[in-house]
Amino acid sequence: EEDKGPPQAELSEEELKIRFKPQAIPDLTEQVLAESFASFSLPEESDGFAEIRYAWEDQAACKNYVRKWILAKKLTTRVEDLQPSEWFFTKLSDWQKILQEWQLKQKEFRQDPMRREAAKVRAQKEKEKKEKEEASASTRPGMVFPDAGAMKDALREQMMKPQYCVTQFYWKTGFTQWLARHPRFEQVTLFVIAMNAMWIWIDTDLNPGEVLTDSPPAFQIVEEL
């Protein structure tokens, strides 16, 4: 038989993309790698090497590969030597002071029985209000309004409510209440309001003065009335 020689290995497309052999045991521990990977760089002639060769890619491509590897590693590596700045400690101190003030106020509130009782009453009222709103918001399927009967009662109550009239709050006796109830008083009041509105229009459009002392005598006299 013809000797065909040893078999040749064929790599897949994924294997061809791998430039470095995966190792079961890494060269560096995770802690050492996390502390030093940010300072990784390619060798330079200034480092004392007699010759530097790039077998797979040129120098620019290798530098780009190292830069991308470092950036990707920063996204997933814990920073062990990170130290807060002075700004952080200042903000932390301010926050701790505010927190202590809040805790002191909370302690004073808990030690005051009147405040505790008022808080309980307020919480009970809010609970009852919420239950009432939930009960009124409950709807039956196929109906637009929550409760037709309740809606009719509310509408009937509004229709039967007496019309608001300010004269209901006047005294029953005395000259002042009689004057305020007289129809002429309302007419005179409306006339004064209308004249005042008209004067505001005249003063705004026709008065050339910026202040009262610079205005014509007619405007000064009317303003003093």
mmCIF file of C-alpha atoms in Angstrom:
data_model
loop_
_atom_site.group_PDB
_atom_site.id
_atom_site.type_symbol
_atom_site.label_atom_id
_atom_site.label_comp_id
_atom_site.label_asym_id
_atom_site.label_seq_id
_atom_site.Cartn_x
_atom_site.Cartn_y
_atom_site.Cartn_z
ATOM 1 C CA GLU A 1 0.000 0.000 0.000
ATOM 2 C CA GLU A 2 1.053 3.554 -0.677
ATOM 3 C CA ASP A 3 2.279 5.388 2.411
ATOM 4 C CA LYS A 4 0.148 8.542 2.695
ATOM 5 C CA GLY A 5 2.044 9.871 5.676
ATOM 6 C CA PRO A 6 0.602 11.088 8.961
ATOM 7 C CA PRO A 7 -2.892 12.635 8.876
ATOM 8 C CA GLN A 8 -3.092 16.418 8.719
ATOM 9 C CA ALA A 9 -5.230 18.329 11.182
ATOM 10 C CA GLU A 10 -7.828 20.719 9.810
ATOM 11 C CA LEU A 11 -9.033 23.698 11.875
ATOM 12 C CA SER A 12 -12.528 25.101 11.803
ATOM 13 C CA GLU A 13 -13.323 28.770 11.173
ATOM 14 C CA GLU A 14 -13.753 29.420 14.890
ATOM 15 C CA GLU A 15 -10.430 27.760 15.687
ATOM 16 C CA LEU A 16 -8.680 29.783 12.992
ATOM 17 C CA LYS A 17 -9.784 32.999 14.734
ATOM 18 C CA ILE A 18 -8.063 31.969 17.987
ATOM 19 C CA ARG A 19 -4.583 33.487 18.179
ATOM 20 C CA PHE A 20 -3.707 32.299 21.677
ATOM 21 C CA LYS A 21 -3.954 28.790 23.046
ATOM 22 C CA PRO A 22 -6.472 28.517 25.926
ATOM 23 C CA GLN A 23 -4.851 27.326 29.145
ATOM 24 C CA ALA A 24 -6.494 25.472 31.997
ATOM 25 C CA ILE A 25 -4.142 27.095 34.506
ATOM 26 C CA PRO A 26 -3.661 30.858 33.924
ATOM 27 C CA ASP A 27 -0.254 32.487 34.098
ATOM 28 C CA LEU A 28 -1.504 35.061 36.621
ATOM 29 C CA THR A 29 -4.025 34.859 39.417
ATOM 30 C CA GLU A 30 -7.196 36.912 39.124
ATOM 31 C CA GLN A 31 -6.052 39.323 41.839
ATOM 32 C CA VAL A 32 -2.653 39.950 40.252
ATOM 33 C CA LEU A 33 -4.233 40.349 36.817
ATOM 34 C CA ALA A 34 -6.807 42.818 38.131
ATOM 35 C CA GLU A 35 -4.095 44.940 39.748
ATOM 36 C CA SER A 36 -1.745 45.038 36.748
ATOM 37 C CA PHE A 37 -3.655 44.557 33.463
ATOM 38 C CA ALA A 38 -4.266 48.301 33.047
ATOM 39 C CA SER A 39 -0.516 48.849 32.610
ATOM 40 C CA PHE A 40 -0.017 46.146 29.963
ATOM 41 C CA SER A 41 1.682 47.290 26.756
ATOM 42 C CA LEU A 42 3.636 45.949 23.795
ATOM 43 C CA PRO A 43 7.410 45.620 24.034
ATOM 44 C CA GLU A 44 9.442 48.544 22.788
ATOM 45 C CA GLU A 45 13.028 48.813 21.590
ATOM 46 C CA SER A 46 13.644 51.169 24.473
ATOM 47 C CA ASP A 47 12.991 48.222 26.798
ATOM 48 C CA GLY A 48 16.314 46.693 25.700
ATOM 49 C CA PHE A 49 15.122 44.222 23.073
ATOM 50 C CA ALA A 50 17.527 43.650 20.185
ATOM 51 C CA GLU A 51 14.736 42.813 17.741
ATOM 52 C CA ILE A 52 10.923 42.757 17.887
ATOM 53 C CA ARG A 53 8.971 40.680 15.379
ATOM 54 C CA TYR A 54 5.218 40.602 14.767
ATOM 55 C CA ALA A 55 4.340 37.229 13.272
ATOM 56 C CA TRP A 56 0.552 37.465 12.776
ATOM 57 C CA GLU A 57 -0.250 41.171 12.594
ATOM 58 C CA ASP A 58 1.717 44.384 12.234
ATOM 59 C CA GLN A 59 2.539 46.642 15.174
ATOM 60 C CA ALA A 60 -0.511 48.925 14.750
ATOM 61 C CA ALA A 61 -2.946 45.994 14.707
ATOM 62 C CA CYS A 62 -1.307 44.491 17.791
ATOM 63 C CA LYS A 63 -1.556 47.779 19.679
ATOM 64 C CA ASN A 64 -5.211 48.047 18.732
ATOM 65 C CA TYR A 65 -5.822 44.478 19.941
ATOM 66 C CA VAL A 66 -4.200 45.173 23.326
ATOM 67 C CA ARG A 67 -6.144 48.425 23.733
ATOM 68 C CA LYS A 68 -9.488 46.711 23.014
ATOM 69 C CA TRP A 69 -8.605 43.847 25.370
ATOM 70 C CA ILE A 70 -7.829 46.274 28.211
ATOM 71 C CA LEU A 71 -11.056 48.230 27.649
ATOM 72 C CA ALA A 72 -13.132 45.027 27.630
ATOM 73 C CA LYS A 73 -11.364 43.810 30.771
ATOM 74 C CA LYS A 74 -12.155 47.069 32.586
ATOM 75 C CA LEU A 75 -15.873 46.450 32.062
ATOM 76 C CA THR A 76 -15.815 43.107 33.913
ATOM 77 C CA THR A 77 -12.950 43.437 36.407
ATOM 78 C CA ARG A 78 -13.327 44.654 39.954
ATOM 79 C CA VAL A 79 -11.087 47.604 40.793
ATOM 80 C CA GLU A 80 -9.260 46.641 43.977
ATOM 81 C CA ASP A 81 -7.248 49.827 44.528
ATOM 82 C CA LEU A 82 -10.065 52.339 43.956
ATOM 83 C CA GLN A 83 -10.095 55.077 46.610
ATOM 84 C CA PRO A 84 -12.867 57.686 47.130
ATOM 85 C CA SER A 85 -11.948 61.302 46.521
ATOM 86 C CA GLU A 86 -12.152 64.214 48.946
ATOM 87 C CA TRP A 87 -15.415 65.326 47.291
ATOM 88 C CA PHE A 88 -16.975 61.956 48.174
ATOM 89 C CA PHE A 89 -15.982 62.204 51.835
ATOM 90 C CA THR A 90 -17.361 65.768 51.993
ATOM 91 C CA LYS A 91 -20.718 64.679 50.568
ATOM 92 C CA LEU A 92 -20.739 61.633 52.840
ATOM 93 C CA SER A 93 -20.152 63.811 55.897
ATOM 94 C CA ASP A 94 -22.971 66.162 54.903
ATOM 95 C CA TRP A 95 -25.313 63.238 54.356
ATOM 96 C CA GLN A 96 -24.464 61.708 57.727
ATOM 97 C CA LYS A 97 -25.233 65.031 59.451
ATOM 98 C CA ILE A 98 -28.609 65.269 57.719
ATOM 99 C CA LEU A 99 -29.347 61.643 58.567
ATOM 100 C CA GLN A 100 -28.557 62.240 62.226
ATOM 101 C CA GLU A 101 -30.899 65.256 62.269
ATOM 102 C CA TRP A 102 -33.691 63.148 60.754
ATOM 103 C CA GLN A 103 -33.106 60.348 63.219
ATOM 104 C CA LEU A 104 -33.170 62.811 66.126
ATOM 105 C CA LYS A 105 -36.463 64.305 64.910
ATOM 106 C CA GLN A 106 -37.902 60.825 64.501
ATOM 107 C CA LYS A 107 -36.832 59.927 68.029
ATOM 108 C CA GLU A 108 -38.419 63.093 69.423
ATOM 109 C CA PHE A 109 -41.608 62.336 67.513
ATOM 110 C CA ARG A 110 -41.804 58.795 68.875
ATOM 111 C CA GLN A 111 -41.266 60.016 72.425
ATOM 112 C CA ASP A 112 -44.090 62.596 72.158
ATOM 113 C CA PRO A 113 -47.432 60.856 72.894
ATOM 114 C CA MET A 114 -49.504 63.719 71.448
ATOM 115 C CA ARG A 115 -47.726 63.517 68.120
ATOM 116 C CA ARG A 116 -48.111 59.748 68.035
ATOM 117 C CA GLU A 117 -51.827 60.034 68.720
ATOM 118 C CA ALA A 118 -52.223 62.715 66.044
ATOM 119 C CA ALA A 119 -50.361 60.524 63.572
ATOM 120 C CA LYS A 120 -52.662 57.594 64.370
ATOM 121 C CA VAL A 121 -55.761 59.745 63.860
ATOM 122 C CA ARG A 122 -54.390 61.074 60.576
ATOM 123 C CA ALA A 123 -53.547 57.569 59.382
ATOM 124 C CA GLN A 124 -57.022 56.331 60.324
ATOM 125 C CA LYS A 125 -58.658 59.184 58.394
ATOM 126 C CA GLU A 126 -56.522 58.492 55.358
ATOM 127 C CA LYS A 127 -57.407 54.806 55.552
ATOM 128 C CA GLU A 128 -61.129 55.551 55.763
ATOM 129 C CA LYS A 129 -60.868 58.004 52.871
ATOM 130 C CA LYS A 130 -59.060 55.439 50.750
ATOM 131 C CA GLU A 131 -61.634 52.748 51.549
ATOM 132 C CA LYS A 132 -64.437 55.135 50.655
ATOM 133 C CA GLU A 133 -62.802 56.007 47.341
ATOM 134 C CA GLU A 134 -62.253 52.339 46.540
ATOM 135 C CA ALA A 135 -65.872 51.543 47.380
ATOM 136 C CA SER A 136 -67.178 54.357 45.187
ATOM 137 C CA ALA A 137 -64.862 53.368 42.334
ATOM 138 C CA SER A 138 -66.063 49.761 42.245
ATOM 139 C CA THR A 139 -67.983 49.215 39.029
ATOM 140 C CA ARG A 140 -70.298 46.552 37.724
ATOM 141 C CA PRO A 141 -69.606 45.026 34.280
ATOM 142 C CA GLY A 142 -71.351 46.795 31.416
ATOM 143 C CA MET A 143 -72.092 50.036 33.326
ATOM 144 C CA VAL A 144 -70.587 53.437 32.632
ATOM 145 C CA PHE A 145 -71.257 54.868 36.106
ATOM 146 C CA PRO A 146 -70.182 53.134 39.341
ATOM 147 C CA ASP A 147 -73.577 53.212 41.021
ATOM 148 C CA ALA A 148 -76.726 54.597 39.397
ATOM 149 C CA GLY A 149 -78.573 54.895 42.714
ATOM 150 C CA ALA A 150 -75.758 56.785 44.394
ATOM 151 C CA MET A 151 -75.443 59.053 41.381
ATOM 152 C CA LYS A 152 -79.173 59.885 41.502
ATOM 153 C CA ASP A 153 -78.982 60.623 45.232
ATOM 154 C CA ALA A 154 -76.015 62.937 44.757
ATOM 155 C CA LEU A 155 -77.719 64.746 41.869
ATOM 156 C CA ARG A 156 -80.943 65.108 43.861
ATOM 157 C CA GLU A 157 -78.995 66.504 46.824
ATOM 158 C CA GLN A 158 -77.284 69.082 44.625
ATOM 159 C CA MET A 159 -80.580 70.148 43.051
ATOM 160 C CA MET A 160 -82.291 70.536 46.436
ATOM 161 C CA LYS A 161 -79.411 72.488 47.967
ATOM 162 C CA PRO A 162 -80.448 76.132 48.572
ATOM 163 C CA GLN A 163 -78.865 78.692 46.280
ATOM 164 C CA TYR A 164 -75.952 80.578 47.761
ATOM 165 C CA CYS A 165 -76.778 84.157 48.681
ATOM 166 C CA VAL A 166 -74.478 86.448 50.613
ATOM 167 C CA THR A 167 -77.406 88.219 52.259
ATOM 168 C CA GLN A 168 -78.024 85.072 54.301
ATOM 169 C CA PHE A 169 -74.971 85.990 56.375
ATOM 170 C CA TYR A 170 -76.109 89.579 57.114
ATOM 171 C CA TRP A 171 -77.437 90.698 60.478
ATOM 172 C CA LYS A 172 -81.219 90.684 60.806
ATOM 173 C CA THR A 173 -81.409 94.120 62.425
ATOM 174 C CA GLY A 174 -79.596 97.448 62.059
ATOM 175 C CA PHE A 175 -79.166 100.211 59.499
ATOM 176 C CA THR A 176 -76.072 98.683 57.870
ATOM 177 C CA GLN A 177 -77.771 95.421 56.943
ATOM 178 C CA TRP A 178 -80.787 97.355 55.639
ATOM 179 C CA LEU A 179 -78.542 99.480 53.447
ATOM 180 C CA ALA A 180 -76.674 96.428 52.134
ATOM 181 C CA ARG A 181 -79.953 94.672 51.299
ATOM 182 C CA HIS A 182 -81.425 97.651 49.445
ATOM 183 C CA PRO A 183 -81.529 97.226 45.618
ATOM 184 C CA ARG A 184 -80.082 100.726 45.139
ATOM 185 C CA PHE A 185 -76.964 99.714 47.034
ATOM 186 C CA GLU A 186 -76.216 96.948 44.522
ATOM 187 C CA GLN A 187 -76.838 99.299 41.603
ATOM 188 C CA VAL A 188 -74.554 102.008 43.030
ATOM 189 C CA THR A 189 -71.872 99.407 43.720
ATOM 190 C CA LEU A 190 -71.961 98.143 40.126
ATOM 191 C CA PHE A 191 -71.857 101.745 38.852
ATOM 192 C CA VAL A 192 -68.754 102.507 40.963
ATOM 193 C CA ILE A 193 -67.050 99.351 39.705
ATOM 194 C CA ALA A 194 -67.831 100.271 36.095
ATOM 195 C CA MET A 195 -66.533 103.837 36.548
ATOM 196 C CA ASN A 196 -63.368 102.533 38.208
ATOM 197 C CA ALA A 197 -62.747 100.131 35.314
ATOM 198 C CA MET A 198 -63.273 102.968 32.831
ATOM 199 C CA TRP A 199 -60.848 105.200 34.719
ATOM 200 C CA ILE A 200 -58.227 102.452 34.707
ATOM 201 C CA TRP A 201 -58.593 102.268 30.922
ATOM 202 C CA ILE A 202 -58.259 106.068 30.559
ATOM 203 C CA ASP A 203 -55.289 106.236 32.917
ATOM 204 C CA THR A 204 -53.498 103.391 31.110
ATOM 205 C CA ASP A 205 -53.959 104.723 27.580
ATOM 206 C CA LEU A 206 -53.938 108.504 27.993
ATOM 207 C CA ASN A 207 -51.699 109.252 30.990
ATOM 208 C CA PRO A 208 -48.198 110.131 29.646
ATOM 209 C CA GLY A 209 -46.537 110.164 33.066
ATOM 210 C CA GLU A 210 -44.589 107.193 34.382
ATOM 211 C CA VAL A 211 -45.344 108.094 38.017
ATOM 212 C CA LEU A 212 -48.136 110.121 39.630
ATOM 213 C CA THR A 213 -45.967 113.204 40.191
ATOM 214 C CA ASP A 214 -45.181 113.389 36.444
ATOM 215 C CA SER A 215 -48.845 113.020 35.404
ATOM 216 C CA PRO A 216 -51.033 115.956 34.289
ATOM 217 C CA PRO A 217 -52.990 117.746 37.070
ATOM 218 C CA ALA A 218 -56.310 116.164 36.020
ATOM 219 C CA PHE A 219 -54.958 112.654 36.578
ATOM 220 C CA GLN A 220 -53.425 113.628 39.934
ATOM 221 C CA ILE A 221 -56.710 115.089 41.167
ATOM 222 C CA VAL A 222 -58.735 112.043 40.153
ATOM 223 C CA GLU A 223 -56.203 109.711 41.768
ATOM 224 C CA GLU A 224 -56.523 111.572 45.064
ATOM 225 C CA LEU A 225 -60.331 111.345 45.081
#
